Every structure is written in structure tokens, then in C-alpha cells.
Short mmCIF file of N, CA and C in Angstrom, two decimals:
data_model
loop_
_atom_site.label_atom_id
_atom_site.label_comp_id
_atom_site.label_asym_id
_atom_site.label_seq_id
_atom_site.Cartn_x
_atom_site.Cartn_y
_atom_site.Cartn_z
N UNK R 1 23.94 30.92 -11.24
CA UNK R 1 22.99 29.83 -11.38
C UNK R 1 23.59 28.76 -12.28
N UNK R 2 23.47 27.53 -11.86
CA UNK R 2 24.02 26.41 -12.62
C UNK R 2 22.99 25.93 -13.63
N UNK R 3 23.38 25.87 -14.88
CA UNK R 3 22.51 25.38 -15.93
C UNK R 3 22.74 23.87 -16.10
N UNK R 4 21.65 23.13 -16.17
CA UNK R 4 21.72 21.69 -16.41
C UNK R 4 21.32 21.45 -17.86
N UNK R 5 22.20 20.82 -18.59
CA UNK R 5 21.92 20.59 -20.01
C UNK R 5 20.81 19.55 -20.17
N UNK R 6 20.19 19.58 -21.32
CA UNK R 6 19.13 18.62 -21.63
C UNK R 6 19.70 17.19 -21.59
N UNK R 7 20.92 17.03 -22.03
CA UNK R 7 21.56 15.70 -22.01
C UNK R 7 21.74 15.21 -20.58
N UNK R 8 22.17 16.09 -19.67
CA UNK R 8 22.35 15.69 -18.27
C UNK R 8 21.02 15.32 -17.63
N UNK R 9 19.95 16.06 -18.00
CA UNK R 9 18.62 15.73 -17.48
C UNK R 9 18.21 14.34 -17.96
N UNK R 10 18.42 14.07 -19.26
CA UNK R 10 18.07 12.77 -19.81
C UNK R 10 18.89 11.68 -19.14
N UNK R 11 20.18 11.92 -18.92
CA UNK R 11 21.04 10.95 -18.25
C UNK R 11 20.54 10.67 -16.84
N UNK R 12 20.09 11.69 -16.14
CA UNK R 12 19.59 11.51 -14.77
C UNK R 12 18.35 10.61 -14.78
N UNK R 13 17.41 10.87 -15.68
CA UNK R 13 16.21 10.03 -15.74
C UNK R 13 16.54 8.61 -16.17
N UNK R 14 17.50 8.45 -17.07
CA UNK R 14 17.91 7.11 -17.49
C UNK R 14 18.53 6.35 -16.32
N UNK R 15 19.31 7.03 -15.51
CA UNK R 15 19.93 6.40 -14.33
C UNK R 15 18.87 6.01 -13.30
N UNK R 16 17.87 6.86 -13.12
CA UNK R 16 16.78 6.53 -12.20
C UNK R 16 16.06 5.27 -12.69
N UNK R 17 15.75 5.21 -13.99
CA UNK R 17 15.10 4.04 -14.56
C UNK R 17 15.96 2.79 -14.36
N UNK R 18 17.23 2.90 -14.63
CA UNK R 18 18.13 1.76 -14.45
C UNK R 18 18.21 1.33 -12.99
N UNK R 19 18.17 2.29 -12.08
CA UNK R 19 18.19 1.98 -10.66
C UNK R 19 16.96 1.15 -10.27
N UNK R 20 15.78 1.55 -10.75
CA UNK R 20 14.56 0.79 -10.44
C UNK R 20 14.61 -0.60 -11.06
N UNK R 21 15.16 -0.71 -12.26
CA UNK R 21 15.30 -2.03 -12.87
C UNK R 21 16.22 -2.90 -12.02
N UNK R 22 17.29 -2.33 -11.53
CA UNK R 22 18.22 -3.08 -10.67
C UNK R 22 17.53 -3.50 -9.37
N UNK R 23 16.77 -2.59 -8.76
CA UNK R 23 16.03 -2.93 -7.54
C UNK R 23 15.07 -4.09 -7.80
N UNK R 24 14.39 -4.06 -8.95
CA UNK R 24 13.47 -5.12 -9.30
C UNK R 24 14.20 -6.46 -9.43
N UNK R 25 15.33 -6.45 -10.10
CA UNK R 25 16.12 -7.67 -10.26
C UNK R 25 16.55 -8.22 -8.90
N UNK R 26 16.96 -7.34 -8.00
CA UNK R 26 17.38 -7.78 -6.66
C UNK R 26 16.20 -8.39 -5.89
N UNK R 27 15.03 -7.79 -6.01
CA UNK R 27 13.86 -8.32 -5.31
C UNK R 27 13.48 -9.69 -5.86
N UNK R 28 13.52 -9.85 -7.17
CA UNK R 28 13.21 -11.14 -7.79
C UNK R 28 14.21 -12.20 -7.32
N UNK R 29 15.49 -11.85 -7.31
CA UNK R 29 16.50 -12.80 -6.85
C UNK R 29 16.29 -13.18 -5.39
N UNK R 30 15.94 -12.22 -4.56
CA UNK R 30 15.70 -12.49 -3.14
C UNK R 30 14.53 -13.45 -2.98
N UNK R 31 13.45 -13.22 -3.71
CA UNK R 31 12.30 -14.10 -3.63
C UNK R 31 12.61 -15.50 -4.14
N UNK R 32 13.35 -15.58 -5.24
CA UNK R 32 13.71 -16.89 -5.79
C UNK R 32 14.62 -17.66 -4.84
N UNK R 33 15.56 -16.97 -4.23
CA UNK R 33 16.47 -17.62 -3.27
C UNK R 33 15.68 -18.15 -2.07
N UNK R 34 14.80 -17.34 -1.54
CA UNK R 34 14.01 -17.77 -0.39
C UNK R 34 13.04 -18.88 -0.78
N UNK R 35 12.47 -18.82 -1.99
CA UNK R 35 11.54 -19.85 -2.45
C UNK R 35 12.23 -21.19 -2.62
N UNK R 36 13.47 -21.17 -3.03
CA UNK R 36 14.22 -22.41 -3.24
C UNK R 36 14.39 -23.18 -1.94
N UNK R 37 14.27 -22.50 -0.83
CA UNK R 37 14.45 -23.13 0.48
C UNK R 37 13.13 -23.18 1.26
N UNK R 38 12.02 -23.11 0.54
CA UNK R 38 10.69 -23.12 1.16
C UNK R 38 10.57 -22.09 2.27
N UNK R 39 11.27 -20.98 2.14
CA UNK R 39 11.25 -19.98 3.20
C UNK R 39 10.34 -18.80 2.94
N UNK R 40 9.72 -18.74 1.77
CA UNK R 40 8.90 -17.57 1.46
C UNK R 40 7.47 -17.82 1.90
N UNK R 41 7.04 -17.01 2.83
CA UNK R 41 5.64 -17.02 3.23
C UNK R 41 5.01 -15.75 2.69
N UNK R 42 3.70 -15.68 2.77
CA UNK R 42 3.02 -14.45 2.35
C UNK R 42 3.51 -13.26 3.14
N UNK R 43 3.74 -13.47 4.43
CA UNK R 43 4.20 -12.38 5.29
C UNK R 43 5.57 -11.86 4.84
N UNK R 44 6.45 -12.76 4.43
CA UNK R 44 7.78 -12.37 3.97
C UNK R 44 7.69 -11.53 2.70
N UNK R 45 6.86 -11.99 1.75
CA UNK R 45 6.68 -11.22 0.50
C UNK R 45 6.12 -9.84 0.79
N UNK R 46 5.12 -9.79 1.67
CA UNK R 46 4.50 -8.52 2.02
C UNK R 46 5.52 -7.58 2.66
N UNK R 47 6.36 -8.11 3.55
CA UNK R 47 7.36 -7.28 4.22
C UNK R 47 8.36 -6.71 3.21
N UNK R 48 8.71 -7.51 2.21
CA UNK R 48 9.64 -7.04 1.19
C UNK R 48 9.00 -5.91 0.37
N UNK R 49 7.75 -6.10 -0.05
CA UNK R 49 7.06 -5.05 -0.80
C UNK R 49 6.83 -3.82 0.06
N UNK R 50 6.56 -4.04 1.33
CA UNK R 50 6.36 -2.92 2.25
C UNK R 50 7.61 -2.03 2.30
N UNK R 51 8.78 -2.65 2.40
CA UNK R 51 10.04 -1.89 2.39
C UNK R 51 10.19 -1.10 1.10
N UNK R 52 9.87 -1.73 -0.02
CA UNK R 52 9.99 -1.05 -1.31
C UNK R 52 9.03 0.14 -1.39
N UNK R 53 7.76 -0.08 -1.09
CA UNK R 53 6.78 1.01 -1.18
C UNK R 53 7.10 2.13 -0.19
N UNK R 54 7.59 1.78 0.99
CA UNK R 54 7.94 2.81 1.97
C UNK R 54 9.03 3.72 1.40
N UNK R 55 9.88 3.19 0.55
CA UNK R 55 10.97 3.99 -0.01
C UNK R 55 10.50 4.95 -1.11
N UNK R 56 9.31 4.73 -1.67
CA UNK R 56 8.86 5.59 -2.77
C UNK R 56 7.57 6.35 -2.48
N UNK R 57 6.84 5.98 -1.45
CA UNK R 57 5.57 6.65 -1.14
C UNK R 57 5.84 7.79 -0.16
N UNK R 58 5.24 8.94 -0.36
CA UNK R 58 5.48 10.08 0.53
C UNK R 58 5.19 9.73 1.99
N UNK R 59 5.98 10.32 2.89
CA UNK R 59 5.87 10.04 4.32
C UNK R 59 4.52 10.44 4.91
N UNK R 60 3.77 11.26 4.19
CA UNK R 60 2.42 11.65 4.64
C UNK R 60 1.57 10.41 4.87
N UNK R 61 1.83 9.35 4.11
CA UNK R 61 1.02 8.15 4.18
C UNK R 61 1.65 7.10 5.07
N UNK R 62 0.78 6.35 5.73
CA UNK R 62 1.20 5.20 6.51
C UNK R 62 0.96 3.96 5.69
N UNK R 63 1.72 2.92 6.00
CA UNK R 63 1.53 1.63 5.34
C UNK R 63 1.32 0.59 6.42
N UNK R 64 0.42 -0.33 6.18
CA UNK R 64 0.16 -1.39 7.15
C UNK R 64 -0.08 -2.70 6.43
N UNK R 65 0.34 -3.79 7.06
CA UNK R 65 0.12 -5.13 6.55
C UNK R 65 -1.11 -5.74 7.20
N UNK R 66 -1.80 -6.57 6.46
CA UNK R 66 -2.87 -7.37 7.01
C UNK R 66 -3.99 -6.58 7.65
N UNK R 67 -4.58 -5.66 6.90
CA UNK R 67 -5.65 -4.84 7.45
C UNK R 67 -7.00 -5.24 6.84
N UNK R 68 -8.03 -4.86 7.55
CA UNK R 68 -9.40 -5.05 7.07
C UNK R 68 -9.98 -3.65 6.88
N UNK R 69 -10.59 -3.41 5.73
CA UNK R 69 -11.21 -2.12 5.45
C UNK R 69 -12.70 -2.21 5.74
N UNK R 70 -13.24 -1.12 6.28
CA UNK R 70 -14.66 -1.09 6.63
C UNK R 70 -15.27 0.21 6.15
N UNK R 71 -16.60 0.24 6.08
CA UNK R 71 -17.28 1.50 5.78
C UNK R 71 -18.38 1.73 6.81
N UNK R 72 -19.04 2.86 6.74
CA UNK R 72 -20.05 3.21 7.73
C UNK R 72 -21.37 2.48 7.51
N UNK R 73 -21.46 1.69 6.45
CA UNK R 73 -22.65 0.88 6.19
C UNK R 73 -22.45 -0.56 6.64
N UNK R 74 -21.43 -0.77 7.47
CA UNK R 74 -21.10 -2.06 8.06
C UNK R 74 -20.64 -3.10 7.05
N UNK R 75 -20.10 -2.64 5.92
CA UNK R 75 -19.50 -3.56 4.95
C UNK R 75 -18.02 -3.71 5.29
N UNK R 76 -17.49 -4.90 5.00
CA UNK R 76 -16.13 -5.24 5.38
C UNK R 76 -15.42 -5.87 4.19
N UNK R 77 -14.17 -5.49 3.97
CA UNK R 77 -13.38 -6.08 2.90
C UNK R 77 -12.80 -7.42 3.36
N UNK R 78 -12.23 -8.14 2.42
CA UNK R 78 -11.38 -9.27 2.78
C UNK R 78 -10.06 -8.67 3.25
N UNK R 79 -9.19 -9.49 3.78
CA UNK R 79 -7.90 -8.97 4.27
C UNK R 79 -7.12 -8.34 3.12
N UNK R 80 -6.55 -7.19 3.40
CA UNK R 80 -5.72 -6.47 2.44
C UNK R 80 -4.27 -6.67 2.87
N UNK R 81 -3.44 -7.17 1.97
CA UNK R 81 -2.04 -7.44 2.32
C UNK R 81 -1.32 -6.17 2.74
N UNK R 82 -1.43 -5.12 1.93
CA UNK R 82 -0.80 -3.84 2.25
C UNK R 82 -1.80 -2.73 1.93
N UNK R 83 -1.98 -1.84 2.89
CA UNK R 83 -2.83 -0.66 2.67
C UNK R 83 -1.98 0.59 2.84
N UNK R 84 -2.16 1.52 1.93
CA UNK R 84 -1.53 2.83 2.02
C UNK R 84 -2.66 3.78 2.41
N UNK R 85 -2.49 4.45 3.55
CA UNK R 85 -3.60 5.24 4.06
C UNK R 85 -3.09 6.50 4.77
N UNK R 86 -3.99 7.45 4.91
CA UNK R 86 -3.68 8.71 5.56
C UNK R 86 -4.10 8.59 7.02
N UNK R 87 -3.13 8.34 7.88
CA UNK R 87 -3.40 8.11 9.29
C UNK R 87 -3.89 9.37 10.00
N UNK R 88 -3.58 10.54 9.46
CA UNK R 88 -4.04 11.77 10.09
C UNK R 88 -5.52 12.00 9.83
N UNK R 89 -6.08 11.27 8.88
CA UNK R 89 -7.48 11.47 8.50
C UNK R 89 -8.44 10.66 9.36
N UNK R 90 -7.97 9.59 9.96
CA UNK R 90 -8.91 8.68 10.60
C UNK R 90 -8.40 8.07 11.89
N UNK R 91 -9.29 7.85 12.83
CA UNK R 91 -8.93 7.04 13.99
C UNK R 91 -9.05 5.57 13.58
N UNK R 92 -8.31 4.69 14.24
CA UNK R 92 -8.54 3.27 14.01
C UNK R 92 -9.89 2.95 14.62
N UNK R 93 -10.64 2.16 13.92
CA UNK R 93 -11.90 1.69 14.49
C UNK R 93 -11.57 0.61 15.51
N UNK R 94 -10.58 -0.19 15.19
CA UNK R 94 -10.13 -1.22 16.11
C UNK R 94 -8.71 -1.58 15.75
N UNK R 95 -7.86 -1.72 16.74
CA UNK R 95 -6.49 -2.17 16.52
C UNK R 95 -6.08 -3.04 17.70
N UNK R 96 -5.56 -4.20 17.39
CA UNK R 96 -5.03 -5.09 18.42
C UNK R 96 -3.77 -5.71 17.84
N UNK R 97 -2.64 -5.44 18.46
CA UNK R 97 -1.34 -5.84 17.92
C UNK R 97 -1.23 -5.34 16.48
N UNK R 98 -1.08 -6.25 15.53
CA UNK R 98 -0.93 -5.80 14.14
C UNK R 98 -2.25 -5.77 13.37
N UNK R 99 -3.32 -6.32 13.93
CA UNK R 99 -4.61 -6.31 13.26
C UNK R 99 -5.24 -4.92 13.35
N UNK R 100 -5.60 -4.38 12.17
CA UNK R 100 -6.21 -3.04 12.13
C UNK R 100 -7.45 -3.08 11.25
N UNK R 101 -8.48 -2.38 11.71
CA UNK R 101 -9.65 -2.12 10.90
C UNK R 101 -9.60 -0.64 10.55
N UNK R 102 -9.53 -0.32 9.26
CA UNK R 102 -9.34 1.05 8.81
C UNK R 102 -10.53 1.47 7.96
N UNK R 103 -11.10 2.65 8.23
CA UNK R 103 -12.19 3.16 7.39
C UNK R 103 -11.72 3.42 5.96
N UNK R 104 -12.56 3.08 5.01
CA UNK R 104 -12.22 3.22 3.59
C UNK R 104 -11.86 4.66 3.22
N UNK R 105 -12.41 5.64 3.92
CA UNK R 105 -12.15 7.05 3.59
C UNK R 105 -10.67 7.41 3.72
N UNK R 106 -9.93 6.69 4.52
CA UNK R 106 -8.53 7.02 4.75
C UNK R 106 -7.60 6.34 3.75
N UNK R 107 -8.10 5.40 2.98
CA UNK R 107 -7.27 4.54 2.15
C UNK R 107 -7.00 5.17 0.79
N UNK R 108 -5.72 5.20 0.42
CA UNK R 108 -5.31 5.71 -0.89
C UNK R 108 -5.07 4.57 -1.88
N UNK R 109 -4.44 3.48 -1.41
CA UNK R 109 -4.06 2.36 -2.28
C UNK R 109 -4.15 1.07 -1.48
N UNK R 110 -4.59 0.00 -2.14
CA UNK R 110 -4.53 -1.33 -1.54
C UNK R 110 -3.70 -2.23 -2.46
N UNK R 111 -2.97 -3.14 -1.83
CA UNK R 111 -2.05 -4.00 -2.59
C UNK R 111 -2.27 -5.44 -2.13
N UNK R 112 -2.43 -6.33 -3.09
CA UNK R 112 -2.53 -7.76 -2.81
C UNK R 112 -1.25 -8.40 -3.31
N UNK R 113 -0.50 -9.05 -2.44
CA UNK R 113 0.78 -9.68 -2.79
C UNK R 113 0.55 -11.14 -3.10
N UNK R 114 0.85 -11.53 -4.31
CA UNK R 114 0.70 -12.93 -4.71
C UNK R 114 1.98 -13.42 -5.35
N UNK R 115 2.18 -14.73 -5.28
CA UNK R 115 3.33 -15.33 -5.95
C UNK R 115 2.98 -15.51 -7.42
N UNK R 116 3.78 -16.25 -8.13
CA UNK R 116 3.55 -16.46 -9.56
C UNK R 116 2.24 -17.19 -9.82
N UNK R 117 1.83 -18.04 -8.90
CA UNK R 117 0.62 -18.83 -9.07
C UNK R 117 -0.53 -18.17 -8.31
N UNK R 118 -1.30 -17.37 -9.02
CA UNK R 118 -2.44 -16.72 -8.40
C UNK R 118 -3.68 -17.03 -9.20
N UNK R 119 -4.82 -16.91 -8.56
CA UNK R 119 -6.10 -17.20 -9.17
C UNK R 119 -6.79 -15.88 -9.54
N UNK R 120 -6.89 -15.57 -10.83
CA UNK R 120 -7.50 -14.31 -11.25
C UNK R 120 -8.94 -14.13 -10.74
N UNK R 121 -9.68 -15.23 -10.63
CA UNK R 121 -11.06 -15.15 -10.14
C UNK R 121 -11.08 -14.73 -8.67
N UNK R 122 -10.20 -15.31 -7.86
CA UNK R 122 -10.12 -14.94 -6.45
C UNK R 122 -9.67 -13.49 -6.30
N UNK R 123 -8.72 -13.07 -7.13
CA UNK R 123 -8.26 -11.68 -7.08
C UNK R 123 -9.40 -10.72 -7.44
N UNK R 124 -10.21 -11.11 -8.41
CA UNK R 124 -11.37 -10.31 -8.78
C UNK R 124 -12.38 -10.20 -7.65
N UNK R 125 -12.61 -11.31 -6.95
CA UNK R 125 -13.53 -11.29 -5.81
C UNK R 125 -13.00 -10.41 -4.70
N UNK R 126 -11.69 -10.45 -4.46
CA UNK R 126 -11.04 -9.61 -3.45
C UNK R 126 -11.27 -8.13 -3.79
N UNK R 127 -11.04 -7.78 -5.06
CA UNK R 127 -11.21 -6.39 -5.49
C UNK R 127 -12.67 -5.95 -5.40
N UNK R 128 -13.61 -6.84 -5.71
CA UNK R 128 -15.03 -6.50 -5.63
C UNK R 128 -15.45 -6.16 -4.21
N UNK R 129 -14.90 -6.89 -3.22
CA UNK R 129 -15.24 -6.61 -1.81
C UNK R 129 -14.77 -5.20 -1.42
N UNK R 130 -13.67 -4.74 -1.99
CA UNK R 130 -13.20 -3.39 -1.72
C UNK R 130 -14.05 -2.38 -2.48
N UNK R 131 -14.37 -2.68 -3.73
CA UNK R 131 -15.22 -1.78 -4.52
C UNK R 131 -16.60 -1.60 -3.90
N UNK R 132 -17.06 -2.61 -3.17
CA UNK R 132 -18.38 -2.54 -2.54
C UNK R 132 -18.43 -1.56 -1.36
N UNK R 133 -17.27 -1.21 -0.82
CA UNK R 133 -17.24 -0.28 0.31
C UNK R 133 -17.63 1.11 -0.16
N UNK R 134 -18.37 1.83 0.68
CA UNK R 134 -18.88 3.15 0.32
C UNK R 134 -18.20 4.23 1.16
N UNK R 135 -17.28 4.99 0.56
CA UNK R 135 -16.67 6.10 1.32
C UNK R 135 -17.67 7.25 1.50
N UNK R 136 -17.59 7.91 2.61
CA UNK R 136 -18.47 9.05 2.91
C UNK R 136 -17.63 10.31 3.04
N UNK R 137 -18.17 11.43 2.57
CA UNK R 137 -17.47 12.71 2.69
C UNK R 137 -17.56 13.26 4.11
N UNK R 138 -18.54 12.80 4.86
CA UNK R 138 -18.67 13.27 6.24
C UNK R 138 -18.23 12.15 7.18
N UNK R 139 -17.80 12.53 8.34
CA UNK R 139 -17.38 11.54 9.31
C UNK R 139 -16.52 12.17 10.37
N UNK R 140 -15.80 11.34 11.05
CA UNK R 140 -14.92 11.81 12.12
C UNK R 140 -13.50 11.75 11.62
N UNK R 141 -12.79 12.84 11.76
CA UNK R 141 -11.39 12.88 11.34
C UNK R 141 -10.52 13.20 12.55
N UNK R 142 -9.43 12.47 12.67
CA UNK R 142 -8.49 12.74 13.74
C UNK R 142 -7.51 13.81 13.26
N UNK R 143 -7.37 14.88 14.02
CA UNK R 143 -6.41 15.92 13.70
C UNK R 143 -5.60 16.22 14.94
N UNK R 144 -4.53 16.97 14.79
CA UNK R 144 -3.60 17.22 15.89
C UNK R 144 -4.25 17.83 17.11
N UNK R 145 -5.22 18.69 16.93
CA UNK R 145 -5.81 19.40 18.07
C UNK R 145 -7.05 18.70 18.63
N UNK R 146 -7.45 17.58 18.07
CA UNK R 146 -8.62 16.88 18.58
C UNK R 146 -9.39 16.21 17.47
N UNK R 147 -10.70 16.17 17.58
CA UNK R 147 -11.53 15.52 16.59
C UNK R 147 -12.50 16.53 15.99
N UNK R 148 -12.80 16.33 14.71
CA UNK R 148 -13.72 17.20 14.01
C UNK R 148 -14.79 16.31 13.38
N UNK R 149 -16.01 16.75 13.41
CA UNK R 149 -17.10 16.01 12.81
C UNK R 149 -17.69 16.84 11.67
N UNK R 150 -18.11 16.18 10.61
CA UNK R 150 -18.74 16.89 9.50
C UNK R 150 -17.99 16.66 8.21
N UNK R 151 -18.22 17.52 7.23
CA UNK R 151 -17.52 17.40 5.95
C UNK R 151 -16.08 17.80 6.14
N UNK R 152 -15.22 16.82 6.24
CA UNK R 152 -13.82 17.09 6.54
C UNK R 152 -12.91 16.89 5.33
N UNK R 153 -13.35 16.08 4.39
CA UNK R 153 -12.50 15.79 3.25
C UNK R 153 -13.36 15.24 2.13
N UNK R 154 -13.97 16.10 1.36
CA UNK R 154 -14.91 15.64 0.35
C UNK R 154 -14.27 15.10 -0.93
N UNK R 155 -12.93 15.14 -1.02
CA UNK R 155 -12.28 14.64 -2.22
C UNK R 155 -11.54 13.33 -2.00
N UNK R 156 -11.40 12.88 -0.79
CA UNK R 156 -10.60 11.68 -0.52
C UNK R 156 -11.39 10.43 -0.80
#
């Protein structure tokens, strides 16, 4: 059995930290370069963040751009730039091309991508629309062998 010294463990974590700092610097440079040429759109920023999150979020989760979240009480969120959700937990309520309506029960994380100039009040309103959604422990869950109705995931 190979023993790893405490120093080597610390060095490994320090290298991981440095790697993430380097990735951050590269992303900032990419955005600044594209911004200098009026080439950065919201979609471009979202795609860049999507690549980054896909590299660190477990494959169990799906990521989607430009989704609308809904609940069973007919409440609807504003557009979510990036949603991290469990696709095995839910059927799409509606999907056409890239537009998706996803039940709140399947959502783990929502991300709003903004440039340096953002409005905190608008961001607060965006978050409130998501907070207003009511997840239910019962519902329809999509699973490999078909569909199940009832209490399928009371902790999500």
C-alpha cells in the first residue's frame, strides 16, 4: 500500500486551488477579449459558464440554458440562464428546440449570468419569482421502466 504524506496531500489541494484560479483568469480574459470587440452576448457568457459547470457538476445532473421553471400551482419563473436539474426525476412539461419548461421539483441550482453592470433590484425580483414556486413531494417522475405517480422524492 502506498502511503501519501500529509505534505503531498496539501500540495495536491494547493495545486487544485491554483488550477481553479488559472481557469478563472482564463475565463475573465476570454470575456474581456470578446467584450472589446462587442462580441459578447448573454448567450455567449452563458455558454462559457455552461462549459465550466459541466466540468465540475456530477454527470447525474443535466444543464440547460434559457429555461422557464414552473410548479403545479401554475406559477412560472422568469427565464433562468442556466438550470442544473435531475432529468431522471421529471418529464419536460414542454420542450421546443432549446426552450424548456422544467418543474421546480427537478431543479437543484439556478444560475443568472450577468456582466459587470447588473441591477441588484432586478436580480432580487428574478430570485423572488423562483422562491415563489412551490415544489411538491408528490407528482409524476420519469424513470427507466416507465412512469410512477405518488411520493417519489420527498427530499428533493
